[in-house]
CSV table of C-alpha atoms in Angstrom, one decimal:
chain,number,residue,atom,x,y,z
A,24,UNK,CA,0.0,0.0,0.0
A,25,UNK,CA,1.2,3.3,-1.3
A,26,UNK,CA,2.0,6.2,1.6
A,27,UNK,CA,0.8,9.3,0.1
A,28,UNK,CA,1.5,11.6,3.2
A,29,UNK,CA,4.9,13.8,3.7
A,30,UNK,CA,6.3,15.1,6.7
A,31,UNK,CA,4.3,18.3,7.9
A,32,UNK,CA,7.8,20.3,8.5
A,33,UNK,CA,8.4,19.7,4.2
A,34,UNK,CA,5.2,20.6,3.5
A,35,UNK,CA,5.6,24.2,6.2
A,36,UNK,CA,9.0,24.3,4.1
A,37,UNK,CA,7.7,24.5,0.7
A,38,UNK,CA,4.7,26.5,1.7
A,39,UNK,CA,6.9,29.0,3.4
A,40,UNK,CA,9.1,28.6,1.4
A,41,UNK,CA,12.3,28.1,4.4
A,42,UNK,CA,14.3,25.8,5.5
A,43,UNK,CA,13.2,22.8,7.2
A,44,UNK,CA,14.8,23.6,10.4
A,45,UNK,CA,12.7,26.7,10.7
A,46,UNK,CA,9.8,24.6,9.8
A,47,UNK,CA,10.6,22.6,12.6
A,48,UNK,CA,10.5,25.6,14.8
A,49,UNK,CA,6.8,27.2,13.0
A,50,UNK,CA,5.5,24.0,13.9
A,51,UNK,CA,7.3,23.5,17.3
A,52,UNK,CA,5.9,26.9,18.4
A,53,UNK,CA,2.2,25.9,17.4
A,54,UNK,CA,2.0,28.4,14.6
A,55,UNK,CA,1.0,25.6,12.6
A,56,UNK,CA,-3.1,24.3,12.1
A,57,UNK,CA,-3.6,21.4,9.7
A,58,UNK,CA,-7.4,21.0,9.4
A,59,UNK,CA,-7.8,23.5,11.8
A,60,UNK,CA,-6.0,21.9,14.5
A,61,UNK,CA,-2.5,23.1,16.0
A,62,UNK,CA,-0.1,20.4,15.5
A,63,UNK,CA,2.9,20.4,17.4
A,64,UNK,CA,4.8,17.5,16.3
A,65,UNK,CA,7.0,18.3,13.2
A,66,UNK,CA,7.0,14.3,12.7
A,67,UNK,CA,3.1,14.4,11.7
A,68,UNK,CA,2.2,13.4,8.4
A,69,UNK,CA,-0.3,15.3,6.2
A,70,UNK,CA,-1.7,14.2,3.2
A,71,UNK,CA,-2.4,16.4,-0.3
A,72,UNK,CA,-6.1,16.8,0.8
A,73,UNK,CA,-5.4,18.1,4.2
A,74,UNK,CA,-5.1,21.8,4.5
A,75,UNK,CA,-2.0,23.4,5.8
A,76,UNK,CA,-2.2,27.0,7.6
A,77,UNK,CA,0.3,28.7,9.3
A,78,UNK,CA,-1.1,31.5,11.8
A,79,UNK,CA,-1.0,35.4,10.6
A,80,UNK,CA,1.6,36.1,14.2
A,81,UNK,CA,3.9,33.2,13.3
A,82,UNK,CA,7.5,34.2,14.3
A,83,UNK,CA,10.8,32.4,14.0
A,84,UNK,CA,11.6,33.0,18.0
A,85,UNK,CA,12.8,30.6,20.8
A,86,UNK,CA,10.3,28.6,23.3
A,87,UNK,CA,10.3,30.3,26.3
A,88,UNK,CA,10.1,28.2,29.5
A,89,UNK,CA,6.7,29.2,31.3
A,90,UNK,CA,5.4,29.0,35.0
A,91,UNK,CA,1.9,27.7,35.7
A,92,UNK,CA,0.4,28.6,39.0
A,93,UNK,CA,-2.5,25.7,40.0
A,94,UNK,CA,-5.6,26.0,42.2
A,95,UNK,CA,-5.1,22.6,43.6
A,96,UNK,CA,-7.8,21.2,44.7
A,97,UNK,CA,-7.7,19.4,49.0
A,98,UNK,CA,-7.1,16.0,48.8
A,99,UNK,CA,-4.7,16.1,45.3
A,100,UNK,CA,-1.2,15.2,46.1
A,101,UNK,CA,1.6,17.6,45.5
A,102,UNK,CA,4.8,16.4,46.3
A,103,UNK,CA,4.7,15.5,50.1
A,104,UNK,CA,2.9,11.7,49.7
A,105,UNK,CA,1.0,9.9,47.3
A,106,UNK,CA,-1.9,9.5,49.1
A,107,UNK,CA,-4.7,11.3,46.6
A,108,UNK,CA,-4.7,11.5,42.7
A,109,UNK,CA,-1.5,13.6,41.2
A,110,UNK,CA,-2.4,17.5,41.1
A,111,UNK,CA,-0.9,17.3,37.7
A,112,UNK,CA,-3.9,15.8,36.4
A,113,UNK,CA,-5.7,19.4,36.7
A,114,UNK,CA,-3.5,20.4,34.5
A,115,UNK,CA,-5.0,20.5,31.1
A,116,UNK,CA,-5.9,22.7,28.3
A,117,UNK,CA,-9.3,22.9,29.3
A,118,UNK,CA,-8.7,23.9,33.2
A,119,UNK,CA,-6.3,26.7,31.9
A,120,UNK,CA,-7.9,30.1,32.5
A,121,UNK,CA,-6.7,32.8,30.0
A,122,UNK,CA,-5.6,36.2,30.6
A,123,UNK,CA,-7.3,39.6,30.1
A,124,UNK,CA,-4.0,40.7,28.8
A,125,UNK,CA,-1.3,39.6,27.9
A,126,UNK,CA,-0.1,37.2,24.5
A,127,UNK,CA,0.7,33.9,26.2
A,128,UNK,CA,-0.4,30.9,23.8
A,129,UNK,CA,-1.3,27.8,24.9
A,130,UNK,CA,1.0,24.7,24.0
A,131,UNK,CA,1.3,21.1,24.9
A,132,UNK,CA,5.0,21.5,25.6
A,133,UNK,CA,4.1,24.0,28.8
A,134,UNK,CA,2.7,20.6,30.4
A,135,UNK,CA,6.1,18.8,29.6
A,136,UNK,CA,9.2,18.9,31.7
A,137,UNK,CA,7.0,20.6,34.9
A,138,UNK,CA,9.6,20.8,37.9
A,139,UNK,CA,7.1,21.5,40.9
A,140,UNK,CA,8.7,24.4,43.0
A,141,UNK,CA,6.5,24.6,46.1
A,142,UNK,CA,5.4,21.4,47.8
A,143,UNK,CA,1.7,21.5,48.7
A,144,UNK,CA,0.5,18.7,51.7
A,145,UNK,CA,-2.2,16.6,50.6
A,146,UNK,CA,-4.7,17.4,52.9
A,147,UNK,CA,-4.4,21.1,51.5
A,148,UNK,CA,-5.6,23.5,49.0
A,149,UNK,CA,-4.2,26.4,47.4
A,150,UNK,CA,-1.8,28.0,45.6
A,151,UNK,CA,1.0,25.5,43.8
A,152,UNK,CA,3.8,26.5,41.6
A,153,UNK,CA,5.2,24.4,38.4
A,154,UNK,CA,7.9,25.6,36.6
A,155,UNK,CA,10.1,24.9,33.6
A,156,UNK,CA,12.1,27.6,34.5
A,157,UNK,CA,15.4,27.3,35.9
A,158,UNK,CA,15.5,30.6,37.6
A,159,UNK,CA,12.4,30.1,39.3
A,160,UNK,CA,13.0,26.6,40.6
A,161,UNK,CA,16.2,28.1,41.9
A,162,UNK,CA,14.2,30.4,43.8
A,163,UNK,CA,11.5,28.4,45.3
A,164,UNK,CA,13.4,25.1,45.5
A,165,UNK,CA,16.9,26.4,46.4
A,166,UNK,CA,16.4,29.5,47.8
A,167,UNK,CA,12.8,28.4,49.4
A,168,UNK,CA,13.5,28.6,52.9
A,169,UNK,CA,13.7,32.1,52.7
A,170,UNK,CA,10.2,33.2,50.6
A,171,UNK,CA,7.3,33.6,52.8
A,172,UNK,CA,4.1,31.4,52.2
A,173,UNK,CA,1.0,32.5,53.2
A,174,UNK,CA,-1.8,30.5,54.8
A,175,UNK,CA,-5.8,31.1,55.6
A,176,UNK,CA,-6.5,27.6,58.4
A,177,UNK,CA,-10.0,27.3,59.5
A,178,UNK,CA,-10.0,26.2,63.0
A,179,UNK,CA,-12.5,24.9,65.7
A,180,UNK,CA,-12.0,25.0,69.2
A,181,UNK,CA,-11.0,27.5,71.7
A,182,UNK,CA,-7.8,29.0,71.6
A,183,UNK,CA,-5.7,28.5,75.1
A,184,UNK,CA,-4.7,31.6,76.9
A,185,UNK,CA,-1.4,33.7,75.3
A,186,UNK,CA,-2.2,31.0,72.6
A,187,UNK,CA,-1.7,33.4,69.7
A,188,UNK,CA,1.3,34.9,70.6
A,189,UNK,CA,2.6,31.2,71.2
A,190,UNK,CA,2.2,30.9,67.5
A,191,UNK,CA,3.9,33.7,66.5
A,192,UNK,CA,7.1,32.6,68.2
A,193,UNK,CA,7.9,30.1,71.6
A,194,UNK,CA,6.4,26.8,70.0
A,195,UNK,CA,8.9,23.6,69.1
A,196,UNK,CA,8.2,20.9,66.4
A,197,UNK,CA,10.6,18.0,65.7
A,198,UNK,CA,12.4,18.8,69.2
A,199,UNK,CA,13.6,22.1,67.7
A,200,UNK,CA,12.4,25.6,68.2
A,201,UNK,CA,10.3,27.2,65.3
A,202,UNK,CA,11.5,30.3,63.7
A,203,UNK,CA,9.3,33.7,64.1
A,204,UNK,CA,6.4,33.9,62.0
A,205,UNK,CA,3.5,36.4,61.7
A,206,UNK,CA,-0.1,34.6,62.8
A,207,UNK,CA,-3.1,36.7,63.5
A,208,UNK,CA,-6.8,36.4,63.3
A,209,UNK,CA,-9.1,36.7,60.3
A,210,UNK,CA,-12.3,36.1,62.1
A,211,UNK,CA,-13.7,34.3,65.1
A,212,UNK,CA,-12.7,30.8,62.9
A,213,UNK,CA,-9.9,31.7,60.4
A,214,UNK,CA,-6.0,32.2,61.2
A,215,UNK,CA,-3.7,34.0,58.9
A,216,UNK,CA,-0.1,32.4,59.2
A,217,UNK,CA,2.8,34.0,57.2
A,218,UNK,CA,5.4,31.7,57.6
A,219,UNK,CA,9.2,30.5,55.8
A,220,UNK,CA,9.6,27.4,55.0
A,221,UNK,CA,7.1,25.2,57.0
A,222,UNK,CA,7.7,21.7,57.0
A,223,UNK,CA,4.7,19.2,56.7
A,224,UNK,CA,2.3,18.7,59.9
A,225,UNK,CA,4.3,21.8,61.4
A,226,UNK,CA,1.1,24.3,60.7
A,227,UNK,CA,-1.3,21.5,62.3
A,228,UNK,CA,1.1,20.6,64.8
A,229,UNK,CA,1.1,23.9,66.2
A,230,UNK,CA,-2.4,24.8,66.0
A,231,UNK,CA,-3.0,21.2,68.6
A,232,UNK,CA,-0.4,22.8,70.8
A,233,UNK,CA,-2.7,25.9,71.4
A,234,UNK,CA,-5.6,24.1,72.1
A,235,UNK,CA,-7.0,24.7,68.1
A,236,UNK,CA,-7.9,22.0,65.8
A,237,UNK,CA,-7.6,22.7,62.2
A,238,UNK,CA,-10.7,22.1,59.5
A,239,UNK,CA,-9.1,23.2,56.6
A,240,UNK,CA,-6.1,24.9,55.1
A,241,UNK,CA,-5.7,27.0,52.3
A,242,UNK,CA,-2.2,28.4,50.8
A,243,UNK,CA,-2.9,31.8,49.4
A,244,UNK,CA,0.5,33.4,48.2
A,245,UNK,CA,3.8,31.9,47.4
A,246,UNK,CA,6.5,35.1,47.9
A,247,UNK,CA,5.0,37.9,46.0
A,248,UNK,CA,2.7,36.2,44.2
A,249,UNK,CA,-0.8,35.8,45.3
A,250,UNK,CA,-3.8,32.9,44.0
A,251,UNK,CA,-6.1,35.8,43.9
A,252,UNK,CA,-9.4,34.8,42.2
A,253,UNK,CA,-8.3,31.6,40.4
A,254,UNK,CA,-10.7,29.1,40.9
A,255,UNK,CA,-9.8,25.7,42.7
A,256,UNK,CA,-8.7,23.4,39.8
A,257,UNK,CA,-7.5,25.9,37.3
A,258,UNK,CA,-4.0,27.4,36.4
A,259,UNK,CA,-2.6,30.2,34.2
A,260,UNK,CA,0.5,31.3,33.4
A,261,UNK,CA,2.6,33.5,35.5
A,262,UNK,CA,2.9,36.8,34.0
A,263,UNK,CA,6.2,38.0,33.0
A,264,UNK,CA,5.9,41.3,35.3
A,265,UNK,CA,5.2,39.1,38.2
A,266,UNK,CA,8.0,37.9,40.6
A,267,UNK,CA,8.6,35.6,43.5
């Protein structure tokens, strides 16, 4: 049986016309559409029937490597156990929630090659960072101790007497004292901690020390960057103004 299908970067190539290796790159950039769908792969095949487009903003640059911030949802595992489904399965085109501004396309390659810069505990919801970035894994992996987190806990209970100052600073965990961090109240039910580097159970573990017990925990910034409105499931793209 005859093949009568080429290679879709020949067919970019003679359309263009270019060379193939900047064929490679239209197509590796997602400026490419055959039937109306973006095709990635420069190793696709087309056939003569199939219509070939290449989008009116195609430009010859480099990938750049993109950040996605993710709503994750309690219960979804994100690097401290295995205990609930993978947070990385909210990750998909459909969950993404675009921009009012800004130009950022999506591609299947941003879900490739994630390095996840800012553990989440399962139990948790919240703000967590993926990144293909190496800067920003140096950051929040290498550097993370030193960028602040901030956490809304839902608590029940009564609080014990000088128990909120005993959260800001004077409680131990592991047999070692806990640095200074910034706690205060939201409302009659909700605690605010700001906190470096916590390690997981440490939040919970001091709330049982004070006489609290926690209902639910929600991380709400990671360094400078706050969740803000995104809804618990989706991502989007970290903007390039927006630093940790």
């Amino acid at each position: 049986m005859t093949d009568n299908t080429i290679r879709l970067a020949k067919r970019v190539a003679e359309m263009m016309p270019c060379s193939r290796a900047e064929a490679d790159k239209y197509i590796a950039g997602g400026w490419v559409s055959v039937d109306g769908a973006v095709v990635e792969e420069a190793g696709a095949r087309v056939a003569d029937d199939q219509e070939v487009t290449l989008h009116p903003d195609a430009a010859l640059v480099d990938l750049a490597p993109v950040t996605i911030l993710l709503h994750k949802p309690a219960l979804f595992s994100a690097g401290f156990d295995n205990d609930g489904e993978a947070a990385t399965s909210c990750l998909t085109q459909q969950t993404l929630v675009l921009p009012d501004h800004g130009n950022q396309r999506f591609l299947k390659r941003h879900l490739s090659n994630l390095t996840l810069a800012s553990p989440l505990e399962t139990k948790a919801s919240g703000l967590v960072v993926y990144t293909q970035d190496f800067r920003v894994a140096r950051k929040l992996v290498d550097e993370g101790q030193r960028v602040e987190q901030e956490f809304i806990i839902e608590v029940a209970g009564t609080i014990r007497e000088g128990g909120l100052a005993l959260l800001n600073h004077g409680l131990p965990f592991n047999g070692k004292e806990i640095a200074p961090m910034k706690v205060s109240w939201q409302n009659e039910t909700r605690l605010r901690f700001a906190v470096k580097g916590p390690k997981p159970g440490q939040l919970v573990h001091m709330l049982r020390m004070v006489g609290l017990t926690p209902v639910s925990t929600k991380r709400i910034r990671v360094g400078r960057v706050p969740m803000a409105s995104l809804p618990v499931g989706q991502w989007r793209y970290l903007h390039e103004y927006e630093r940790f």
